[in-house]
Amino acid sequence: MEITLALGGGGVRGMAHIGVLRALEDNDFEVKAIAGTSAGGLVGAVYAAGFSTEKIEAAFREMDKHRSFQRKQGDKPSILGMSGITKILSELLADRTFDDLEIPFAATAVSLYTGKESILRKGKVIDAVKATIAIPGVFPSQEIGGRVLIDGGVLDPVPVQVARWMRPELPVVAVILHKLPEGYEEEIPLPIAIPGPTSIVERLSQLRPVQAFKIFTRSIEVTSKHLSELSMKLYKPEVIISPRVGNIGILQEVDTEEMIRAGFEATEETIKEIKSEANWMRRIQRKVRHSFNPEPIPEFWEDVDE
């Protein structure tokens, strides 16, 4: 059974996407196209390159282990850098272009100056991934094709429309990373882990810059959550998978196995629904509907050349 994926953003919550992919594989679904934003763009790119979920899990563990956010000379203004992430992505993706990928893939970003959603599907994959995860102010913006690009989640936290545009005859399975665990009392977590003894960490967490960063990243989360909900109502993906990981800060240290399990379990809960949408009759209906009423490319999209 063939499907298309729209993988949403959420920082380290993106580990849940690994569990989603693993559950889909276990149930014999074939992913024919992937559109990803932010963390979803990172996981989607590596999966589209042909890496197993085990390899992606190992890469995330490596990122979490080394957590190097050192800035490099020439970086655009930002609080943190991408040195550690870039190192691991370079080992995985090297000089792969979008044409080298085993599964058609598109990442999204936002052009800082035009305000348009940029669809990244040409050139080097690693450049597209660095652009789609460039949380504004937190990680440095990236320049591609003469455009300064930031995290695609700013405008479109779950790229349903892009996924549907890539394969309009297939059901879009959207993955959203904002749902809270049952019984969880919402609070504002520190967005990034601070190493050291508990007493020192508690004191550092009260510093004004840390508190300001906490408020800033929380505001991004609130915006992203509501944009995701509006997007689901507007673009109506055939299936929505919502791992219960909304309590995790975007750059917190997390239990990798727990995150992956959350993605796996949330997917298992929707398997019957996905199978219903992926059957041959629904596929023919979508194909006929699209042939008579093709969706135009939105005016706020722009293709970005290398």
mmCIF file of N, CA and C in Angstrom, residues 72 82-91 126 130:
data_model
loop_
_atom_site.group_PDB
_atom_site.id
_atom_site.type_symbol
_atom_site.label_atom_id
_atom_site.label_comp_id
_atom_site.label_asym_id
_atom_site.label_seq_id
_atom_site.Cartn_x
_atom_site.Cartn_y
_atom_site.Cartn_z
ATOM 1 N N LYS A 72 30.167 28.783 13.734
ATOM 2 C CA LYS A 72 31.355 28.798 12.882
ATOM 3 C C LYS A 72 31.526 30.179 12.278
ATOM 4 N N MET A 82 25.326 25.215 14.265
ATOM 5 C CA MET A 82 24.927 23.876 13.826
ATOM 6 C C MET A 82 26.116 22.941 13.629
ATOM 7 N N SER A 83 27.231 23.215 14.266
ATOM 8 C CA SER A 83 28.445 22.460 13.958
ATOM 9 C C SER A 83 28.274 20.957 14.164
ATOM 10 N N GLY A 84 27.687 20.556 15.298
ATOM 11 C CA GLY A 84 27.513 19.128 15.565
ATOM 12 C C GLY A 84 26.536 18.471 14.612
ATOM 13 N N ILE A 85 25.412 19.154 14.368
ATOM 14 C CA ILE A 85 24.406 18.622 13.436
ATOM 15 C C ILE A 85 24.990 18.498 12.043
ATOM 16 N N THR A 86 25.721 19.531 11.610
ATOM 17 C CA THR A 86 26.300 19.530 10.264
ATOM 18 C C THR A 86 27.292 18.390 10.090
ATOM 19 N N LYS A 87 28.083 18.125 11.128
ATOM 20 C CA LYS A 87 29.080 17.049 11.049
ATOM 21 C C LYS A 87 28.397 15.698 10.780
ATOM 22 N N ILE A 88 27.350 15.419 11.526
ATOM 23 C CA ILE A 88 26.672 14.129 11.378
ATOM 24 C C ILE A 88 25.908 14.060 10.056
ATOM 25 N N LEU A 89 25.277 15.164 9.675
ATOM 26 C CA LEU A 89 24.586 15.186 8.384
ATOM 27 C C LEU A 89 25.560 14.996 7.229
ATOM 28 N N SER A 90 26.749 15.560 7.354
ATOM 29 C CA SER A 90 27.759 15.404 6.305
ATOM 30 C C SER A 90 28.172 13.946 6.154
ATOM 31 N N GLU A 91 28.268 13.240 7.275
ATOM 32 C CA GLU A 91 28.628 11.817 7.218
ATOM 33 C C GLU A 91 27.531 10.994 6.557
ATOM 34 N N ILE A 126 21.878 18.308 1.897
ATOM 35 C CA ILE A 126 22.319 18.801 3.204
ATOM 36 C C ILE A 126 22.049 20.299 3.350
ATOM 37 N N LYS A 130 19.731 21.966 6.348
ATOM 38 C CA LYS A 130 20.207 23.033 7.227
ATOM 39 C C LYS A 130 19.291 24.252 7.172
#
